[in-house]
mmCIF file of C-alpha atoms in Angstrom:
data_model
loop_
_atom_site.group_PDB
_atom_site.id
_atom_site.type_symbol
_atom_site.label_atom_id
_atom_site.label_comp_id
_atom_site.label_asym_id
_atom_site.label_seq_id
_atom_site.Cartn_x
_atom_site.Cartn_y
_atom_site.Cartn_z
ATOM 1 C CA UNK S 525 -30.397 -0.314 11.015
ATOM 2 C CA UNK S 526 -32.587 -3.302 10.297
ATOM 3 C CA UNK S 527 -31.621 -6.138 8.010
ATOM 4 C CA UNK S 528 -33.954 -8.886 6.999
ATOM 5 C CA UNK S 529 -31.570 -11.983 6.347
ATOM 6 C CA UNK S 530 -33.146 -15.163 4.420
ATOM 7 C CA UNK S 531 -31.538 -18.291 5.722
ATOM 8 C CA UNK S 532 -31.825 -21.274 3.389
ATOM 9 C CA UNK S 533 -33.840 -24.146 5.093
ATOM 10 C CA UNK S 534 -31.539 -27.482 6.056
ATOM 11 C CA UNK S 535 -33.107 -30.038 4.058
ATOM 12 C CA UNK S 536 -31.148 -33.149 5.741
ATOM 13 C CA UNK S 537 -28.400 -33.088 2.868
ATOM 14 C CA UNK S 538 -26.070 -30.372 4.119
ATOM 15 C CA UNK S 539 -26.668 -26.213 3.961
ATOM 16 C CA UNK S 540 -26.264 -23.855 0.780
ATOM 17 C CA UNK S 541 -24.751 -20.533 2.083
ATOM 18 C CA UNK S 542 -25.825 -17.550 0.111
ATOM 19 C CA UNK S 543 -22.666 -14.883 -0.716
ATOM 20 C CA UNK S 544 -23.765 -10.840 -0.322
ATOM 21 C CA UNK S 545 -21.757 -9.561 -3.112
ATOM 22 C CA UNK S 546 -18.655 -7.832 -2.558
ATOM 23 C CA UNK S 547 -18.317 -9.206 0.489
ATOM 24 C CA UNK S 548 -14.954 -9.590 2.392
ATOM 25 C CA UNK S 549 -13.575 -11.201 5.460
ATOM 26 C CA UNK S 550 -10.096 -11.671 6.793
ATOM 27 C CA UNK S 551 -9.600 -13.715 10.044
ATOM 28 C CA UNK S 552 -6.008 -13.552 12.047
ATOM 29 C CA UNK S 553 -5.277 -16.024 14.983
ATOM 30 C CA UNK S 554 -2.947 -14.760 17.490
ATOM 31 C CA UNK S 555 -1.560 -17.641 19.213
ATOM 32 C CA UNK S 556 0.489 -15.153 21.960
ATOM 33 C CA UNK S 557 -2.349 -13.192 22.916
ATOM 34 C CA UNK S 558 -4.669 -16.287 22.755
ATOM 35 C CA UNK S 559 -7.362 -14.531 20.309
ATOM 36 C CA UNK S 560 -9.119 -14.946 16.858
ATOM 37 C CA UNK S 561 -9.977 -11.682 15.322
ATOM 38 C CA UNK S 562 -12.577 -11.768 12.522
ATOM 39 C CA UNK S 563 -13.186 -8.522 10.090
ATOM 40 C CA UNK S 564 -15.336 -8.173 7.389
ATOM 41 C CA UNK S 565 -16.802 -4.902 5.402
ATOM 42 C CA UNK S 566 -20.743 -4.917 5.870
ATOM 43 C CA UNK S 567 -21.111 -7.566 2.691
ATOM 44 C CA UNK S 568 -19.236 -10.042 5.264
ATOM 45 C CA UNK S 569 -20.318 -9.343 7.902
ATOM 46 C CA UNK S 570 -24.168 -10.135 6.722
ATOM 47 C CA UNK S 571 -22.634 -13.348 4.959
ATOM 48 C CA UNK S 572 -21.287 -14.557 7.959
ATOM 49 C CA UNK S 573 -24.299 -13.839 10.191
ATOM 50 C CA UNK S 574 -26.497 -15.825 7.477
ATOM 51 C CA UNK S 575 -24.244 -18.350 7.990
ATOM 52 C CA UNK S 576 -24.497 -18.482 11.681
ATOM 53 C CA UNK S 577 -28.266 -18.368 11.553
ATOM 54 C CA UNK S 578 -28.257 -21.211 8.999
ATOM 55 C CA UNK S 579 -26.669 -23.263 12.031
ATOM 56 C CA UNK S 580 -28.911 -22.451 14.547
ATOM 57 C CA UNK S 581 -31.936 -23.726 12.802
ATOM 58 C CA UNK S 582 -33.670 -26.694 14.017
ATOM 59 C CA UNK S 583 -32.539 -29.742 12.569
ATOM 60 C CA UNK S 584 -29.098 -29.112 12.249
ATOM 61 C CA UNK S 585 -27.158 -32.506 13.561
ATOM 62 C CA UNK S 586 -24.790 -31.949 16.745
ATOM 63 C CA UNK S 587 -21.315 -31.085 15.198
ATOM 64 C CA UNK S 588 -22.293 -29.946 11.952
ATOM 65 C CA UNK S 589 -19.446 -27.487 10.524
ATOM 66 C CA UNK S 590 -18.311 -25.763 8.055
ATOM 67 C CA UNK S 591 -14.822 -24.462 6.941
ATOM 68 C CA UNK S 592 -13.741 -21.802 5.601
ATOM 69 C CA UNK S 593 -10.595 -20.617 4.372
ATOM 70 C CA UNK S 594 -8.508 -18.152 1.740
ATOM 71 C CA UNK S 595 -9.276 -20.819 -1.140
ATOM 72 C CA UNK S 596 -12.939 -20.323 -0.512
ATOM 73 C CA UNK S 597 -14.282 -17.654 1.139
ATOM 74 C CA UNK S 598 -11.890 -15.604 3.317
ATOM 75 C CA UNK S 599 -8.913 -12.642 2.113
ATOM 76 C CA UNK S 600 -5.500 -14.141 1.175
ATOM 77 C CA UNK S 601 -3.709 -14.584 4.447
ATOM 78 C CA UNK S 602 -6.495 -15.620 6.577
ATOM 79 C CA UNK S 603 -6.199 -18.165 9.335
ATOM 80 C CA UNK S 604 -9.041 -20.624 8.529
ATOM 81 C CA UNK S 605 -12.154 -21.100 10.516
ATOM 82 C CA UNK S 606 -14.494 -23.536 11.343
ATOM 83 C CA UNK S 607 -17.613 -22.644 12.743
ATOM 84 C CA UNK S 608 -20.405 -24.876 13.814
ATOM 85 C CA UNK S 609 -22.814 -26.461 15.779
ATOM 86 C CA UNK S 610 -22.691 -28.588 19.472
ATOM 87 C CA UNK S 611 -25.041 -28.811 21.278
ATOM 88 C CA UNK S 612 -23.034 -30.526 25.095
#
């Protein structure tokens, strides 16, 4: 399978992330086990890889994040997540 992915440029302002419609993604922390699981369908999946390319682009300040949560962008019940960018 081969999937071209557009990433928005940073501009020095902050990032626009682009949605694949449909898409869905539930994330569960397990604090016994010690894990984070993340699922998605394929829509997700792609979203959240776009996302992850956006902050690995040059130009993106040390500690740049993002979070995401059940009010925004993950399934009801989801643990939020923050993912971003450090560089030490």
């Amino acid at each position: 399978m081969r999937v071209i992915i557009e990433v928005p440029d940073y501009i020095g302002r902050g990032l626009h992330f682009e949605w694949e419609e449909g898409f869905k993604i539930f994330t569960e922390v397990n604090v016994q086990k010690k894990n984070t699981s993340i699922f998605g369908n394929k829509a997700g999946l792609i979203s959240l890889a776009r996302i992850l390319l956006s902050l690995a682009q040059d130009g993106i300040p040390n500690d740049y994040h993002i979070h995401l949560d059940y009010s925004n962008s993950l399934e009801e019940g989801s643990s939020e997540i923050i993912l971003g960018r450090r560089e030490d």
